[in-house]
XYZ file of C-alpha atoms in Angstrom:
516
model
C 123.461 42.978 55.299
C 123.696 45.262 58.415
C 121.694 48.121 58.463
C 122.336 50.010 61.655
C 122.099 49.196 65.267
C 119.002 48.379 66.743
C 116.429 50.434 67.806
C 113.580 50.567 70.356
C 110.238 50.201 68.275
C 107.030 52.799 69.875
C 106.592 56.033 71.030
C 110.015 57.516 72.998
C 108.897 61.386 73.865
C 109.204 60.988 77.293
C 112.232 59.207 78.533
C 113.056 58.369 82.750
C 116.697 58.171 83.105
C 117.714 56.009 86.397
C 120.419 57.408 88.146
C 122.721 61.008 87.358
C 126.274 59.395 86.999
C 128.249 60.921 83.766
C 126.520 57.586 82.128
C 123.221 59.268 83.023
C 123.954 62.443 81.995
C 125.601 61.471 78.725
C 122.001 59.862 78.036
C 120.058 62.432 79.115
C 122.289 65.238 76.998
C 121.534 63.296 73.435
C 118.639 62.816 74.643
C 117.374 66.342 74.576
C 119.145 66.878 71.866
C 117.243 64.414 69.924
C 114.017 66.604 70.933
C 113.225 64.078 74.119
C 111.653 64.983 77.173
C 113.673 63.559 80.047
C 112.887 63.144 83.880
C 116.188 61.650 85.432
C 116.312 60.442 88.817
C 118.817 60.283 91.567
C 118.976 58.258 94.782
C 121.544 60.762 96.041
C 121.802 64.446 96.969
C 123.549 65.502 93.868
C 124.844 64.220 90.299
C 127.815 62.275 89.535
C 127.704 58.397 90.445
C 130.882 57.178 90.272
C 132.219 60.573 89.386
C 130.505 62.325 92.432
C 132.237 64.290 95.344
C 131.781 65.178 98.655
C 133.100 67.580 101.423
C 135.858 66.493 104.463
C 135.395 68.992 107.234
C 136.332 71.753 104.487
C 137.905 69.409 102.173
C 136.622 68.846 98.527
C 137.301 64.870 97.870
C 136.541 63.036 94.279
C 134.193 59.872 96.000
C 135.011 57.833 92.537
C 136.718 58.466 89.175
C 139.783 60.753 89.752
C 141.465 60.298 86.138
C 140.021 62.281 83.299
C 140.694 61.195 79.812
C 139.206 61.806 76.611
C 137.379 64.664 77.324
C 135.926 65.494 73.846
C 133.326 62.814 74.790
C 131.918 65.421 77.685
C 131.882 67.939 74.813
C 130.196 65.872 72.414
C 127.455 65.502 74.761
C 127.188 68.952 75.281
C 127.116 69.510 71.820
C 124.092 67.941 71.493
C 122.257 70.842 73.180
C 124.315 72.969 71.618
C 126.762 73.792 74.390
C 130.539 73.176 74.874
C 132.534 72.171 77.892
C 135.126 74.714 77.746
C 131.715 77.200 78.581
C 131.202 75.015 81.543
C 134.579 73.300 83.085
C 137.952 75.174 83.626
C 140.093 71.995 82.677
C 144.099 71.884 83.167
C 146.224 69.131 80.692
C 148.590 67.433 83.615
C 151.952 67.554 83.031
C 152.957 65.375 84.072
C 150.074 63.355 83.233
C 151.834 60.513 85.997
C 154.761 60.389 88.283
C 156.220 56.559 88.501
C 158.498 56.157 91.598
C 159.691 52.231 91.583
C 161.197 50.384 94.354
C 165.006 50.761 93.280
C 164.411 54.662 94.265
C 164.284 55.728 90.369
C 161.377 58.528 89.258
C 160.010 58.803 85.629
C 157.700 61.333 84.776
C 154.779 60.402 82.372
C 154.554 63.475 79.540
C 151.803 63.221 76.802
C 153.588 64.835 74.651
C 156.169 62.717 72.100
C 159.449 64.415 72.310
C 159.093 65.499 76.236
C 158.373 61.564 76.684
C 161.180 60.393 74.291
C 163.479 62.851 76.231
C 162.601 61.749 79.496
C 162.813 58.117 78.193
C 165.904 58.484 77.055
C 167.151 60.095 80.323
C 165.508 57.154 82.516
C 166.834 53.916 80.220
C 168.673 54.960 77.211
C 168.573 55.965 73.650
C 167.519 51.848 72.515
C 164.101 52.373 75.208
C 163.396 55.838 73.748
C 163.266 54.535 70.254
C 160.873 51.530 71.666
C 158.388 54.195 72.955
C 158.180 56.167 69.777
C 157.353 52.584 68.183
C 154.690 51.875 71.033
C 153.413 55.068 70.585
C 152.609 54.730 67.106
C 151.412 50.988 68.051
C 148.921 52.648 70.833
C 147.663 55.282 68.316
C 146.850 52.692 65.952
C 144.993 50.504 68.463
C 143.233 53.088 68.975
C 142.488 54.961 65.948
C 141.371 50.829 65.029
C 138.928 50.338 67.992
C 137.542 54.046 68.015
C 134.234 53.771 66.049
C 133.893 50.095 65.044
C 134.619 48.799 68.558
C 134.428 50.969 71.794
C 131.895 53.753 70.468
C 129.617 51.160 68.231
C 126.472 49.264 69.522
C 126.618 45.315 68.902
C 123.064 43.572 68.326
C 125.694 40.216 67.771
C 129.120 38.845 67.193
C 128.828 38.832 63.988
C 128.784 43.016 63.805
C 132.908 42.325 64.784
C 133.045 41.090 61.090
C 134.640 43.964 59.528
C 137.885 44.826 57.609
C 139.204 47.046 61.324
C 138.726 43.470 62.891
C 141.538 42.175 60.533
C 143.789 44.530 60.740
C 143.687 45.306 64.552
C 144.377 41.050 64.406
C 147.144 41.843 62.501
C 148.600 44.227 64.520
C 148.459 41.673 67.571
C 145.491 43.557 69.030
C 144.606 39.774 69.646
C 147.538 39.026 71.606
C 148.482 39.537 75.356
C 149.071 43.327 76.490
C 152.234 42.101 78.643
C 153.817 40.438 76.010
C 152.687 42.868 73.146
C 154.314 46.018 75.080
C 157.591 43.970 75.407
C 158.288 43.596 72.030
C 158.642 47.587 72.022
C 160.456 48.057 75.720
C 162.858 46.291 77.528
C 163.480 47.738 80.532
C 161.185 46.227 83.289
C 159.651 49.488 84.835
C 158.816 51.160 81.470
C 157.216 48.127 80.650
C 154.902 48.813 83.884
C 153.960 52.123 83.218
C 152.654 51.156 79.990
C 150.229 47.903 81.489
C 149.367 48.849 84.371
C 146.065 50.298 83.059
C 144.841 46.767 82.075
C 143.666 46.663 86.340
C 141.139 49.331 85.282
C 139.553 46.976 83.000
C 140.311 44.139 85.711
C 142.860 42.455 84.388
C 146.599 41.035 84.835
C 149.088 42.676 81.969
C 149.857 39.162 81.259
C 146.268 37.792 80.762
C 144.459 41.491 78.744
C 143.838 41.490 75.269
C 146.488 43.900 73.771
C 143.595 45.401 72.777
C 143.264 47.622 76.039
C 146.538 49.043 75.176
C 143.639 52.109 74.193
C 144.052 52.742 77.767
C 147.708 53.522 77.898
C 146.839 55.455 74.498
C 144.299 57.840 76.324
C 146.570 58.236 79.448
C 149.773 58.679 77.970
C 149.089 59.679 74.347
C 146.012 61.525 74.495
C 147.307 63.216 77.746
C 145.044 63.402 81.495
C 142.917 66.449 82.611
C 141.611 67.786 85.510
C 138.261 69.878 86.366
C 139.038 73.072 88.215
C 136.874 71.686 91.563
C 137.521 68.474 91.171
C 136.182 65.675 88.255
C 132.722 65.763 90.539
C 132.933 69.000 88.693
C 132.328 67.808 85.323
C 129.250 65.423 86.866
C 127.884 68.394 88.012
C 128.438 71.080 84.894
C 126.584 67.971 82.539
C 123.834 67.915 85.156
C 123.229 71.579 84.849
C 123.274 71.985 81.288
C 120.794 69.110 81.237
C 118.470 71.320 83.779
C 119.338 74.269 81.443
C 117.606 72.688 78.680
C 114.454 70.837 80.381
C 115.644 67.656 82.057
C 113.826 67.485 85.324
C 116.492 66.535 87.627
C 114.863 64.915 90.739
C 117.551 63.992 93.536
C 116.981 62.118 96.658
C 114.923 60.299 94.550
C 115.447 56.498 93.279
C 113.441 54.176 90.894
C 111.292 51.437 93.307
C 109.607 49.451 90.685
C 109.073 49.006 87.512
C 105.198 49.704 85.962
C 104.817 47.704 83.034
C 102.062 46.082 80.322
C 103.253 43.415 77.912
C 106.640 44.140 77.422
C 106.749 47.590 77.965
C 107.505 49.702 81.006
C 104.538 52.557 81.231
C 105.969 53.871 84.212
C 108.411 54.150 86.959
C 107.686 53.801 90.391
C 109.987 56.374 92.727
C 111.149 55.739 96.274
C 108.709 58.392 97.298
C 105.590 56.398 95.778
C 105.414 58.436 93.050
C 104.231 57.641 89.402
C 106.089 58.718 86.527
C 104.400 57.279 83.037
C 107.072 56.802 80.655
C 107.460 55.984 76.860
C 111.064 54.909 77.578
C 113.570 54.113 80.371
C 117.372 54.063 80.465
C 118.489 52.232 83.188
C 122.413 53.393 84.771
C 122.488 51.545 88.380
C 125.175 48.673 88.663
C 123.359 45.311 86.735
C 122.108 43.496 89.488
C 120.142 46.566 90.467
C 118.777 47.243 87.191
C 117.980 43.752 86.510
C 116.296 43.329 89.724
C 113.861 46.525 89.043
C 113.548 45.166 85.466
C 112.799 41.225 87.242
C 114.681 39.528 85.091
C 118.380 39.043 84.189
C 119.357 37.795 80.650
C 120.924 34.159 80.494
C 124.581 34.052 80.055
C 126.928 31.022 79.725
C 129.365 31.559 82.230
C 129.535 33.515 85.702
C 129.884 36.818 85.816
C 133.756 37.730 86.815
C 134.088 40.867 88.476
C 137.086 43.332 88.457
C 138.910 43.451 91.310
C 138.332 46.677 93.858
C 139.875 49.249 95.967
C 140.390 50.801 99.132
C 140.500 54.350 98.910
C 141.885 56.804 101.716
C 141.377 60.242 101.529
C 143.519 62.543 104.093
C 143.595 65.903 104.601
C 147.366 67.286 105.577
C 148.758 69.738 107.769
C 151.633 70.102 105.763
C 152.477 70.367 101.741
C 153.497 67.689 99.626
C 155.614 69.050 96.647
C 157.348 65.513 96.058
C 154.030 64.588 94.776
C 152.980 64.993 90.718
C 148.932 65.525 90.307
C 148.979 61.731 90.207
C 151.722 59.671 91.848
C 152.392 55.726 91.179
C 154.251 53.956 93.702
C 155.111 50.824 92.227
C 156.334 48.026 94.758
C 158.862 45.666 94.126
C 156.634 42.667 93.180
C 154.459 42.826 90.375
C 153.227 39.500 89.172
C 152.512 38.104 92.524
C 150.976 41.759 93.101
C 148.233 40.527 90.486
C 147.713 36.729 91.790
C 146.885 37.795 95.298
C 144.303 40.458 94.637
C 142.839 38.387 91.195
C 142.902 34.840 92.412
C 144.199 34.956 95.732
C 141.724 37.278 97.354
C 144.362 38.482 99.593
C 145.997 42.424 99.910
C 148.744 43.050 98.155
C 152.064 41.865 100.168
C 154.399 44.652 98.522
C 151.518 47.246 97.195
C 151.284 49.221 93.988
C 149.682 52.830 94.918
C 148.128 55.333 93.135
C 148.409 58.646 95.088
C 146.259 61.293 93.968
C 147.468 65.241 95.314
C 144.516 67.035 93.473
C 145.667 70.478 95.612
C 149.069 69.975 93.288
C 146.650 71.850 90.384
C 143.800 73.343 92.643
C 144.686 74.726 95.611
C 140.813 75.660 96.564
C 140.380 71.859 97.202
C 141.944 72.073 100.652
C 141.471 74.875 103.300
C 144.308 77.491 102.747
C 147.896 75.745 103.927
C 146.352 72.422 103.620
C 146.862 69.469 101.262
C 144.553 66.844 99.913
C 145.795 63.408 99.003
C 143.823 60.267 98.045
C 145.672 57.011 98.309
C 144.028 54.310 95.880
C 144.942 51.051 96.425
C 143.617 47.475 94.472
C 142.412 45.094 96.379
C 140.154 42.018 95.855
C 136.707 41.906 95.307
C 133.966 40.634 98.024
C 133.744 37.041 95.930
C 137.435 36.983 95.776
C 138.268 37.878 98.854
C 135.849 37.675 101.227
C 138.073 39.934 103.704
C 136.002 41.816 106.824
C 136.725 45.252 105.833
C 135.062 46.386 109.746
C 137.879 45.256 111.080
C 140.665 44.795 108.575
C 140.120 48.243 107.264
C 141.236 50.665 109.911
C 144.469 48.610 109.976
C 145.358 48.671 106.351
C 144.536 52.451 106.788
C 147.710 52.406 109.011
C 149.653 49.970 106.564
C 149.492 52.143 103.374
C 150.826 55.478 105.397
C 153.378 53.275 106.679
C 154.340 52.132 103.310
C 154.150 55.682 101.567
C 156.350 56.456 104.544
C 159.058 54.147 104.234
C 158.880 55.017 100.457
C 159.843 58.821 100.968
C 156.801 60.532 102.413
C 157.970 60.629 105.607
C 155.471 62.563 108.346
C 152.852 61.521 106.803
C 151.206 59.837 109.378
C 152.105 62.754 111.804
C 150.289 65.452 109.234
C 146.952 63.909 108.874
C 143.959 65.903 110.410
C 141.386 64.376 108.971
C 140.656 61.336 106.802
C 138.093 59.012 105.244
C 139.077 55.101 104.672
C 136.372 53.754 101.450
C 136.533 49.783 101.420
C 134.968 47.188 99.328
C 132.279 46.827 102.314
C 131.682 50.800 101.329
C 131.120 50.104 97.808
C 129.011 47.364 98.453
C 126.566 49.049 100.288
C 126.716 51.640 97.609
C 124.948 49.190 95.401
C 128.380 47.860 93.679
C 128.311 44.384 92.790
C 131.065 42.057 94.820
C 132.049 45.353 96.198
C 133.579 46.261 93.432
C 133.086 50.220 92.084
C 134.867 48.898 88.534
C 131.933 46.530 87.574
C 132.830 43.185 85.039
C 136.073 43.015 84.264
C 137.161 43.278 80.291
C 137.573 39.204 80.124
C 137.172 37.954 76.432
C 133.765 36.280 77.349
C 133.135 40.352 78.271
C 134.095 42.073 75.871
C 132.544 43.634 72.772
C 129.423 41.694 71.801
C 129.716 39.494 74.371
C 129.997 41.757 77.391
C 126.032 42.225 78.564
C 124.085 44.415 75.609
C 122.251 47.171 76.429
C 119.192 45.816 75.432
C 117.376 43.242 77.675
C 115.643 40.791 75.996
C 111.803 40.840 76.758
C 111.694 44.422 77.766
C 110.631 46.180 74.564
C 111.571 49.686 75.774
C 114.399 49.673 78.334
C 117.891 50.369 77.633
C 120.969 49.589 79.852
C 124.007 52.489 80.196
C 126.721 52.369 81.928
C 130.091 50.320 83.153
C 128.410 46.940 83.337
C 127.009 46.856 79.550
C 128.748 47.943 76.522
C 131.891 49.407 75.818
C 132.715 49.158 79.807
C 134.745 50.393 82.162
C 136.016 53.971 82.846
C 134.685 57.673 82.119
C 135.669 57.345 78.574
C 133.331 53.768 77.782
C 130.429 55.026 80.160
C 130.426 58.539 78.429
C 129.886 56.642 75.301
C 127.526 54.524 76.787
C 125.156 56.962 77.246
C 125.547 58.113 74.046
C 124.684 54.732 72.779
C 121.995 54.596 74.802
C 120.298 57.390 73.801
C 120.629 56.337 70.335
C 118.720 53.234 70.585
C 115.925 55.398 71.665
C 115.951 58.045 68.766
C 117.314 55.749 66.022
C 120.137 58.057 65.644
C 123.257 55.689 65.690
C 125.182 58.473 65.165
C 123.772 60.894 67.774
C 125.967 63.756 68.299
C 129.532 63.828 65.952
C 131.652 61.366 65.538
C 134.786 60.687 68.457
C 137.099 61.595 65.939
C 135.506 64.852 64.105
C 134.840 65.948 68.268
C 138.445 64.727 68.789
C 139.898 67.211 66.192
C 137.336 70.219 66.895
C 138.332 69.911 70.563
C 142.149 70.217 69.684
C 141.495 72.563 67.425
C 139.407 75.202 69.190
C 139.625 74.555 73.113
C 141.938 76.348 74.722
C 143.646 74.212 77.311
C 145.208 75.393 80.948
């Protein structure tokens, strides 16, 4: 009979924390919470990781994540030291959470809300389609409500922890089944069907091939409704890394882990990039898993390849002029879609007729962008380094030009023209960032990478070492690496339930945060 999660056995009063992305910082948060003392340390100048930002020549950019969901799990981590986020972050709900433009010219706006949605549904494909996404939505919530505790916010010591009565019913409700297919059954219309799959590339993955499963992220975009941090979602990085200071973390930036010190099979100590020497009862380890593996010399055995989620070229431009056409967050969808996934997933070529995510973060905070001055960020997939191996030196500038071209032809027009300043992130970028294949969106959510079988956060061998973040358990996104911290840090203290539950923080946070 299960018993709980396991734990690291030993002394854990002083824990090193590699690396100050929101995986980190979720650690480091329970941690002290839990009565821990916590040095964390930080290759760069500041917190944030994959949720970090930087300044343009006056303009604030988002270097990573630029979606916020679920933002309860920020709270709960805050909780744990007794704070709150609304004390901390100035957060707006989007509405719309998405704008979907599609290739015959049509424009759907994304609402979180159920009736706005089922209105604008109804306007966009009919009365038959709005009834579908009332179902879907109900199918979503279920999924998710299913998955919440027993799935994406549990630890798995082995397969066998899957054997529980949620597993059976989430079967039942095709959970098991292909997203694609699964959403279809609900919607008919073609482009609806889009808006409510697309997510499945975050977890690196075709609509066609996902699990229905990851239908929980269409639930927290479109049911659970998208955020944004006044300043940017850097912001939030850096409000977690200050409460953390607040209560005793010592932050150390410019400062990465060289070496591990170790004696049997635990680590005593952590060597820094400066030479330093910082004894240690207990070490979470956040970098991308080759990196941590390689400081903790060895990697655990697995069956199969790793398969990594495909990546992205990001362009961030500053603009001379404003951009009102643009939502928060913008999809152009091209005309293609399942060739769209072949080339970047198996061909290892750029998309022929791209898919775009256009981010206009100055559309809810003005103070991003020098006064009269817009900031967009143009996302687009692409393949991975062992996909594709595609030389991004001199490939990139050109497909800089391509995707203003595109966005041109599909409405923006003068965008080229208003562009003062910009900065082109490729796969090379992210690769010399320490991402694996280039790739800032780690293993992709394949079966053999899922759940129990997606690398655990403890490393057999190392008797004191636990792994956070994208690469290990639940996965991909701010959501699963929130939670992964939290996990994390309850391995150490023996606290599998460190902080509240998701769903009690879920309800306080409705309940009592007041929302922009």
């Amino acid at each position: 009979m299960r018993t709980g999660p396991r734990s690291i056995a030993g002394p854990t009063d002083h824990v090193v924390v590699v690396g100050a992305g929101l995986a980190g910082l979720s650690a480091t948060l329970h941690l002290l919470g839990a009565g821990r003392s916590v040095t964390v340390l930080e290759s760069a100048s500041g917190p944030g990781g994959r949720a970090g930002s930087a300044l343009l020549d006056g303009y604030r950019i988002d270097t990573g994540a630029s979606v916020l969901t679920m933002p309860e799990l920020a709270d709960e981590a805050l909780a744990a030291v007794g704070e709150s986020l609304a004390d901390r972050v100035h957060l707006t709900r989007l509405d719309p959470a998405y704008r979907a433009r599609f290739a015959d010219g049509s424009v759907l706006d994304v609402h979180a809300d159920a009736d706005a949605m089922a209105d604008e549904v109804r306007r966009f494909a009919g009365p038959r389609e709005a009834d579908g996404y009332r179902r879907l939505r109900a199918w979503l919530t279920e999924l998710y409500r299913l998955q919440r505790d027993r799935f994406i916010g549990a630890d798995f010591d082995s397969p066998l922890d899957l054997a529980t009565p949620a597993l059976a019913r989430l079967a039942a409700i095709g959970g098991f089944g292909r997203l694609g297919p699964a959403v279809g059954r609900f919607l008919h219309d073609e482009r609806l069907r889009r808006v409510f799959t697309f997510q499945s590339l975050y977890a690196g993955l075709a609509p066609h091939r996902a699990l229905a499963a990851y239908g929980v992220i269409a639930y927290m975009d479109t049911v659970a409704g998208v955020y944004f941090p006044r300043g940017g979602v850097g912001a939030l990085a850096s409000a977690l890394a200050d409460a953390a200071a607040a209560h005793g973390a010592a932050m150390r930036y410019r400062t990465g882990a060289a070496w591990l010190e170790r004696s049997g099979e635990r680590v005593t100590a952590v060597r820094t990039s400066h030479g330093e020497r910082i004894a240690c009862d207990a070490v979470v380890l956040t970098p991308d898993l080759p990196v941590s593996y390689r400081l903790l010399g060895r990697a655990p055995r697995r069956p199969v390849r790793a398969h990594w989620s495909p990546s992205a070229v990001v362009l961030h431009a500053g603009l001379t002029r404003p951009r009102p056409e643009l939502a928060h967050h913008t999809v152009y969808f091209g005309d293609a879609w399942t060739r769209t996934f072949d080339e970047i997933l198996t061909r290892g070529r750029l998309m022929s007729d791209p898919s775009l995510l256009v981010t206009r973060p100055t559309a809810t905070d003005p103070r991003l962008a020098p006064a009269g001055r817009e900031l967009v960020s143009v996302l687009a997939p692409c393949p991975n380094l062992a996909t594709g191996p595609i030389d991004w030196r001199r490939v990139g500038p050109a497909y800089a030009e391509e995707l203003t071209r595109v966005l041109e032809d599909r409405g923006l027009t003068g965008l080229r023209a208003s562009v003062e300043v910009s900065r082109l992130v490729t796969p090379a970028d992210w690769e010399a960032g320490g991402h694996a294949a280039g790739t800032p969106f780690s293993l992709a959510h394949t079966f053999r990478q899922t759940g129990p079988f997606r690398p655990r956060n403890l490393v057999r061998g190392v008797a004191n070492v636990v792994l956070a973040g994208c690469g290990t358990t639940p996965g991909v996104g701010v959501p699963p690496v929130l939670i992964s911290g939290r996990l994390a840090a309850a391995r150490i203290t023996g606290n599998a339930k460190a902080g509240a539950s998701i769903r009690s923080q879920a309800v306080r946070w409705i309940l009592h945060t007041p929302l922009a």
